Amino acid sequence: NETVITVEIAKTLEEQQKGLSGRNLLQSDTGMLFVYESPTKPVFWMKEMNFPIDIIWINNGKIVGFEENLIPEDPPTTRYSPVFLVDTVLEVNSGFIKFNNLKINDELDILVSN
């Protein structure tokens, strides 16, 4: 639907393990993008999260699944993982999926600029 967001890319294993943990908020129309060298089924949790998020599971530029309105847990006990292999994961503010009416098989254009 032509929605454009700015993302921070979690490139290193350390950045991917930390994710959005410890942050107080995520600005609207922003997110964190996790890019994997080969398709995988990564496991996410809400460790040290301070706000709810949506997780979008992506493979070959298409949404293959998502998790909505994930609430921080203390201590974190729930683990989230895609049903299908993914090469990219996008974390955004809670409600993003619903607001943008995202569906399985929707295509996402990911443009990287320097």
N, CA, C and O of each residue as an XYZ file, in Angstrom:
456
protein
N       0.815     -1.205      0.000
C       0.000      0.000      0.000
C       0.856      1.266      0.000
O       0.398      2.339      0.393
N       2.086      1.127     -0.440
C       3.005      2.264     -0.583
C       3.472      2.854      0.742
O       4.015      3.959      0.754
N       3.280      2.159      1.851
C       3.807      2.622      3.131
C       5.318      2.509      3.109
O       5.862      1.478      2.714
N       5.996      3.560      3.529
C       7.457      3.562      3.573
C       7.888      3.745      5.025
O       7.407      4.638      5.721
N       8.797      2.891      5.464
C       9.351      3.050      6.799
C      10.871      3.041      6.711
O      11.449      2.497      5.770
N      11.498      3.642      7.688
C      12.949      3.645      7.806
C      13.319      2.576      8.819
O      12.735      2.506      9.900
N      14.290      1.744      8.467
C      14.672      0.667      9.375
C      16.138      0.751      9.756
O      16.982      1.234      9.000
N      16.401      0.271     10.936
C      17.755      0.038     11.396
C      18.033     -1.429     11.113
O      17.206     -2.284     11.428
N      19.171     -1.732     10.530
C      19.488     -3.115     10.191
C      20.356     -3.722     11.283
O      21.414     -3.195     11.626
N      19.887     -4.839     11.817
C      20.665     -5.608     12.787
C      21.547     -6.554     11.980
O      21.094     -7.601     11.518
N      22.804     -6.175     11.818
C      23.710     -6.914     10.936
C      24.480     -8.019     11.648
O      24.541     -9.156     11.182
N      25.064     -7.660     12.780
C      25.916     -8.620     13.480
C      25.077     -9.508     14.391
O      23.936     -9.174     14.710
N      25.638    -10.629     14.804
C      24.956    -11.524     15.727
C      24.631    -10.786     17.027
O      23.553    -10.967     17.593
N      25.550     -9.968     17.489
C      25.324     -9.200     18.724
C      24.142     -8.241     18.559
O      23.293     -8.144     19.445
N      24.086     -7.535     17.432
C      22.975     -6.613     17.177
C      21.657     -7.380     17.068
O      20.621     -6.901     17.529
N      21.691     -8.558     16.465
C      20.485     -9.355     16.316
C      20.011     -9.899     17.660
O      18.808     -9.963     17.913
N      20.945    -10.290     18.520
C      20.566    -10.799     19.834
C      19.970     -9.691     20.700
O      19.046     -9.941     21.473
N      20.485     -8.486     20.577
C      19.977     -7.362     21.370
C      18.657     -6.846     20.806
O      17.737     -6.546     21.566
N      18.555     -6.741     19.485
C      17.325     -6.248     18.873
C      16.910     -4.901     19.440
O      17.724     -3.980     19.525
N      15.660     -4.785     19.823
C      15.119     -3.539     20.376
C      15.135     -3.525     21.902
O      14.573     -2.619     22.517
N      15.771     -4.513     22.514
C      15.830     -4.598     23.977
C      16.422     -3.339     24.585
O      17.395     -2.789     24.070
N      15.831     -2.886     25.683
C      16.354     -1.760     26.434
C      15.938     -0.398     25.921
O      16.193      0.606     26.585
N      15.314     -0.332     24.776
C      14.861      0.960     24.245
C      13.522      1.334     24.866
O      12.726      0.473     25.242
N      13.297      2.626     24.962
C      12.047      3.090     25.551
C      10.911      3.145     24.546
O       9.742      3.048     24.921
N      11.247      3.301     23.264
C      10.211      3.379     22.246
C      10.819      3.187     20.874
O      12.037      3.184     20.700
N       9.936      3.028     19.910
C      10.301      2.939     18.504
C       9.489      4.018     17.806
O       8.260      4.000     17.866
N      10.147      4.942     17.155
C       9.436      6.020     16.465
C       8.458      5.452     15.449
O       8.689      4.374     14.900
N       7.371      6.165     15.195
C       6.420      5.702     14.190
C       7.109      5.684     12.829
O       8.024      6.466     12.573
N       6.664      4.795     11.975
C       7.218      4.611     10.633
C       8.700      4.252     10.646
O       9.453      4.622      9.745
N       9.106      3.515     11.697
C      10.462      2.976     11.764
C      10.374      1.514     12.204
O       9.328      1.049     12.656
N      11.482      0.808     12.063
C      11.522     -0.577     12.496
C      12.936     -1.082     12.572
O      13.887     -0.346     12.308
N      13.075     -2.336     12.932
C      14.376     -2.995     12.938
C      14.282     -4.197     12.010
O      13.364     -5.011     12.110
N      15.254     -4.292     11.104
C      15.289     -5.347     10.095
C      16.420     -6.313     10.406
O      17.566     -5.909     10.602
N      16.081     -7.592     10.448
C      17.049     -8.653     10.677
C      17.208     -9.401      9.357
O      16.239     -9.937      8.820
N      18.435     -9.435      8.836
C      18.692    -10.087      7.555
C      19.610    -11.280      7.797
O      20.654    -11.155      8.437
N      19.210    -12.433      7.281
C      19.969    -13.667      7.479
C      20.589    -14.108      6.163
O      20.003    -13.934      5.095
N      21.790    -14.685      6.256
C      22.519    -15.109      5.059
C      21.821    -16.244      4.333
O      21.900    -16.338      3.108
N      21.146    -17.097      5.065
C      20.398    -18.192      4.442
C      19.087    -18.358      5.203
O      18.992    -17.973      6.368
N      18.078    -18.929      4.551
C      16.785    -19.102      5.212
C      16.917    -19.878      6.526
O      17.667    -20.849      6.621
N      16.178    -19.427      7.520
C      16.265    -19.998      8.854
C      14.929    -19.840      9.568
O      14.008    -19.212      9.045
N      14.831    -20.402     10.746
C      13.670    -20.213     11.619
C      14.172    -19.601     12.928
O      14.305    -20.303     13.931
N      14.450    -18.297     12.920
C      15.000    -17.661     14.118
C      13.972    -17.656     15.253
O      12.765    -17.742     15.026
N      14.481    -17.555     16.461
C      13.629    -17.498     17.647
C      13.782    -16.109     18.273
O      14.894    -15.647     18.528
N      12.647    -15.460     18.513
C      12.628    -14.136     19.124
C      11.925    -14.221     20.470
O      11.066    -15.078     20.677
N      12.294    -13.331     21.381
C      11.613    -13.205     22.656
C      11.612    -11.745     23.056
O      12.266    -10.924     22.413
N      10.892    -11.414     24.100
C      10.697    -10.014     24.489
C      11.601     -9.614     25.660
O      11.180     -8.876     26.551
N      12.829    -10.100     25.651
C      13.761     -9.805     26.734
C      14.060     -8.303     26.805
O      14.456     -7.680     25.820
N      13.857     -7.744     28.004
C      14.143     -6.333     28.295
C      13.438     -5.370     27.339
O      13.924     -4.268     27.086
N      12.292     -5.796     26.813
C      11.500     -4.915     25.942
C      10.641     -4.009     26.802
O      10.161     -4.413     27.862
N      10.448     -2.777     26.340
C       9.688     -1.785     27.089
C       8.411     -1.344     26.386
O       7.704     -0.462     26.873
N       8.116     -1.953     25.247
C       6.918     -1.579     24.495
C       6.504     -2.753     23.615
O       7.347     -3.579     23.265
N       5.230     -2.849     23.251
C       4.760     -3.944     22.405
C       5.156     -3.754     20.943
O       5.315     -2.629     20.469
N       5.313     -4.872     20.241
C       5.710     -4.830     18.826
C       4.918     -5.846     18.006
O       4.256     -6.732     18.546
N       5.007     -5.691     16.699
C       4.584     -6.692     15.723
C       5.855     -7.243     15.084
O       6.817     -6.504     14.878
N       5.862     -8.527     14.773
C       6.980     -9.144     14.056
C       6.452     -9.649     12.718
O       5.424    -10.324     12.659
N       7.168     -9.312     11.645
C       6.782     -9.740     10.298
C       7.855    -10.696      9.778
O       9.027    -10.338      9.667
N       7.424    -11.925      9.459
C       8.332    -12.956      8.931
C       8.321    -12.849      7.404
O       7.255    -12.864      6.788
N       9.508    -12.742      6.791
C       9.619    -12.475      5.356
C      10.560    -13.490      4.703
O      11.601    -13.833      5.264
N      10.187    -13.960      3.528
C      11.089    -14.795      2.736
C      10.948    -14.399      1.269
O       9.839    -14.307      0.744
N      12.083    -14.167      0.617
C      12.103    -13.746     -0.791
C      11.202    -12.544     -1.049
O      10.537    -12.471     -2.082
N      11.184    -11.602     -0.106
C      10.434    -10.367     -0.293
C       8.939    -10.469     -0.064
O       8.213     -9.504     -0.305
N       8.456    -11.633      0.402
C       7.023    -11.808      0.657
C       6.784    -12.145      2.122
O       7.577    -12.849      2.749
N       5.688    -11.637      2.653
C       5.315    -11.960      4.023
C       4.843    -13.415      4.070
O       3.928    -13.810      3.347
N       5.490    -14.207      4.942
C       5.092    -15.606      5.102
C       4.402    -15.840      6.446
O       3.896    -16.931      6.708
N       4.384    -14.815      7.291
C       3.717    -14.920      8.580
C       3.980    -13.680      9.406
O       4.794    -12.834      9.038
N       3.285    -13.579     10.523
C       3.538    -12.460     11.433
C       2.985    -12.760     12.816
O       2.162    -13.656     13.001
N       3.453    -11.997     13.766
C       2.991    -12.044     15.153
C       2.565    -10.625     15.490
O       3.307     -9.675     15.241
N       1.368    -10.476     16.059
C       0.852     -9.142     16.343
C       0.733     -8.877     17.842
O       0.462     -9.773     18.641
N       0.946     -7.619     18.186
C       0.717     -7.118     19.548
C       1.425     -7.940     20.617
O       0.811     -8.376     21.590
N       2.724     -8.146     20.423
C       3.514     -8.892     21.397
C       3.834     -7.985     22.575
O       4.434     -6.922     22.415
N       3.429     -8.416     23.746
C       3.569     -7.624     24.964
C       4.835     -8.055     25.707
O       5.100     -9.251     25.829
N       5.626     -7.085     26.210
C       6.823     -7.437     26.986
C       6.462     -8.306     28.197
O       5.426     -8.113     28.833
N       7.339     -9.258     28.494
C       7.173    -10.138     29.643
C       8.374     -9.989     30.566
O       9.499     -9.795     30.107
N       8.129    -10.080     31.867
C       9.217    -10.009     32.837
C       9.004    -11.085     33.883
O       8.144    -10.917     34.747
N       9.736    -12.169     33.846
C      10.783    -12.484     32.872
C      10.159    -12.989     31.560
O       9.025    -13.470     31.548
N      10.913    -12.873     30.462
C      10.381    -13.339     29.178
C      10.334    -14.863     29.135
O      11.340    -15.533     29.366
N       9.158    -15.396     28.837
C       9.018    -16.848     28.774
C       8.531    -17.317     27.402
O       8.804    -18.451     27.009
N       7.818    -16.465     26.673
C       7.271    -16.847     25.380
C       8.320    -16.659     24.291
O       9.005    -15.638     24.238
N       8.432    -17.654     23.429
C       9.345    -17.587     22.287
C       8.506    -17.514     21.017
O       7.456    -18.149     20.923
N       8.974    -16.735     20.037
C       8.270    -16.567     18.765
C       9.187    -17.006     17.633
O      10.347    -16.599     17.570
N       8.662    -17.835     16.740
C       9.438    -18.332     15.614
C       8.484    -18.535     14.440
O       7.322    -18.886     14.645
N       8.958    -18.321     13.220
C       8.072    -18.502     12.068
C       7.776    -19.969     11.801
O       8.555    -20.847     12.174
N       6.655    -20.228     11.160
C       6.300    -21.574     10.745
C       7.169    -21.996      9.560
O       7.583    -23.151      9.461
N       7.439    -21.040      8.660
C       8.219    -21.297      7.455
C       9.607    -20.679      7.580
O       9.827    -19.811      8.425
N      10.533    -21.114      6.754
C      11.863    -20.524      6.712
C      11.757    -19.061      6.270
O      10.929    -18.718      5.426
N      12.593    -18.219      6.840
C      12.618    -16.798      6.478
C      14.050    -16.356      6.236
O      14.997    -16.934      6.770
N      14.190    -15.313      5.417
C      15.520    -14.726      5.235
C      15.587    -13.317      5.812
O      16.658    -12.711      5.876
N      14.432    -12.801      6.233
C      14.357    -11.447      6.778
C      13.238    -11.392      7.814
O      12.208    -12.051      7.673
N      13.461    -10.598      8.854
C      12.430    -10.368      9.873
C      12.371     -8.866     10.119
O      13.402     -8.198     10.208
N      11.156     -8.346     10.228
C      10.953     -6.924     10.486
C      10.181     -6.750     11.783
O       9.081     -7.282     11.935
N      10.762     -6.000     12.724
C      10.071     -5.630     13.956
C       9.589     -4.191     13.815
O      10.351     -3.299     13.444
N       8.316     -3.981     14.117
C       7.699     -2.660     14.028
C       6.809     -2.460     15.253
O       6.569     -3.396     16.016
N       6.325     -1.233     15.430
C       5.426     -0.945     16.538
C       4.173     -1.798     16.463
O       3.688     -2.122     15.379
N       3.664     -2.153     17.618
C       2.413     -2.893     17.712
C       1.307     -2.126     16.996
O       1.182     -0.911     17.146
N       0.519     -2.839     16.227
C      -0.573     -2.230     15.479
C      -0.222     -1.917     14.039
O      -1.111     -1.605     13.246
N       1.050     -1.993     13.681
C       1.491     -1.681     12.322
C       0.843     -2.605     11.293
O       0.385     -2.151     10.244
N       0.806     -3.891     11.595
C       0.245     -4.872     10.654
C      -1.228     -4.574     10.394
O      -1.671     -4.539      9.247
N      -1.973     -4.361     11.463
C      -3.407     -4.082     11.323
C      -3.643     -2.749     10.611
O      -4.465     -2.667      9.698
N      -2.923     -1.711     11.026
C      -3.105     -0.375     10.445
C      -2.843     -0.380      8.942
O      -3.534      0.300      8.183
N      -1.834     -1.157      8.513
C      -1.460     -1.212      7.097
C      -2.120     -2.367      6.348
O      -1.839     -2.593      5.171
N      -2.998     -3.096      7.036
C      -3.759     -4.176      6.421
C      -2.854     -5.192      5.711
O      -3.147     -5.627      4.597
N      -1.744     -5.562      6.377
C      -0.804     -6.512      5.779
C      -1.383     -7.914      5.812
O      -2.095     -8.293      6.743
N      -1.063     -8.672      4.780
C      -1.563    -10.038      4.635
C      -0.416    -10.971      4.222
O       0.610    -10.530      3.704
N      -0.621    -12.265      4.467
C       0.326    -13.271      3.993
C       0.429    -13.154      2.471
O      -0.576    -12.953      1.789
N       1.638    -13.280      1.949
C       1.982    -13.179      0.527
C       2.072    -11.749      0.013
O       2.382    -11.548     -1.161
N       1.810    -10.737      0.860
C       2.073     -9.363      0.437
C       3.563     -9.225      0.147
O       4.398     -9.800      0.846
N       3.884     -8.461     -0.886
C       5.282     -8.241     -1.243
C       5.803     -6.991     -0.558
O       5.087     -6.001     -0.409
N       7.061     -7.051     -0.143
C       7.725     -5.906      0.475
C       8.955     -5.572     -0.361
O       9.737     -6.453     -0.717
N       9.111     -4.312     -0.660
C      10.319     -3.844     -1.331
C      11.243     -3.296     -0.266
O      10.895     -2.351      0.442
N      12.418     -3.887     -0.151
C      13.386     -3.431      0.820
C      14.514     -2.759      0.062
O      15.279     -3.405     -0.655
N      14.601     -1.451      0.236
C      15.615     -0.667     -0.450
C      16.654     -0.218      0.566
O      16.306      0.380      1.585
N      17.910     -0.496      0.304
C      18.981     -0.124      1.201
C      19.697      1.080      0.646
O      20.153      1.075     -0.497
N      19.793      2.113      1.459
C      20.546      3.307      1.047
C      21.645      3.570      2.054
O      21.559      3.149      3.207
N      22.662      4.258      1.618
C      23.803      4.517      2.500
C      23.643      5.808      3.224
O      24.510      6.187      4.011
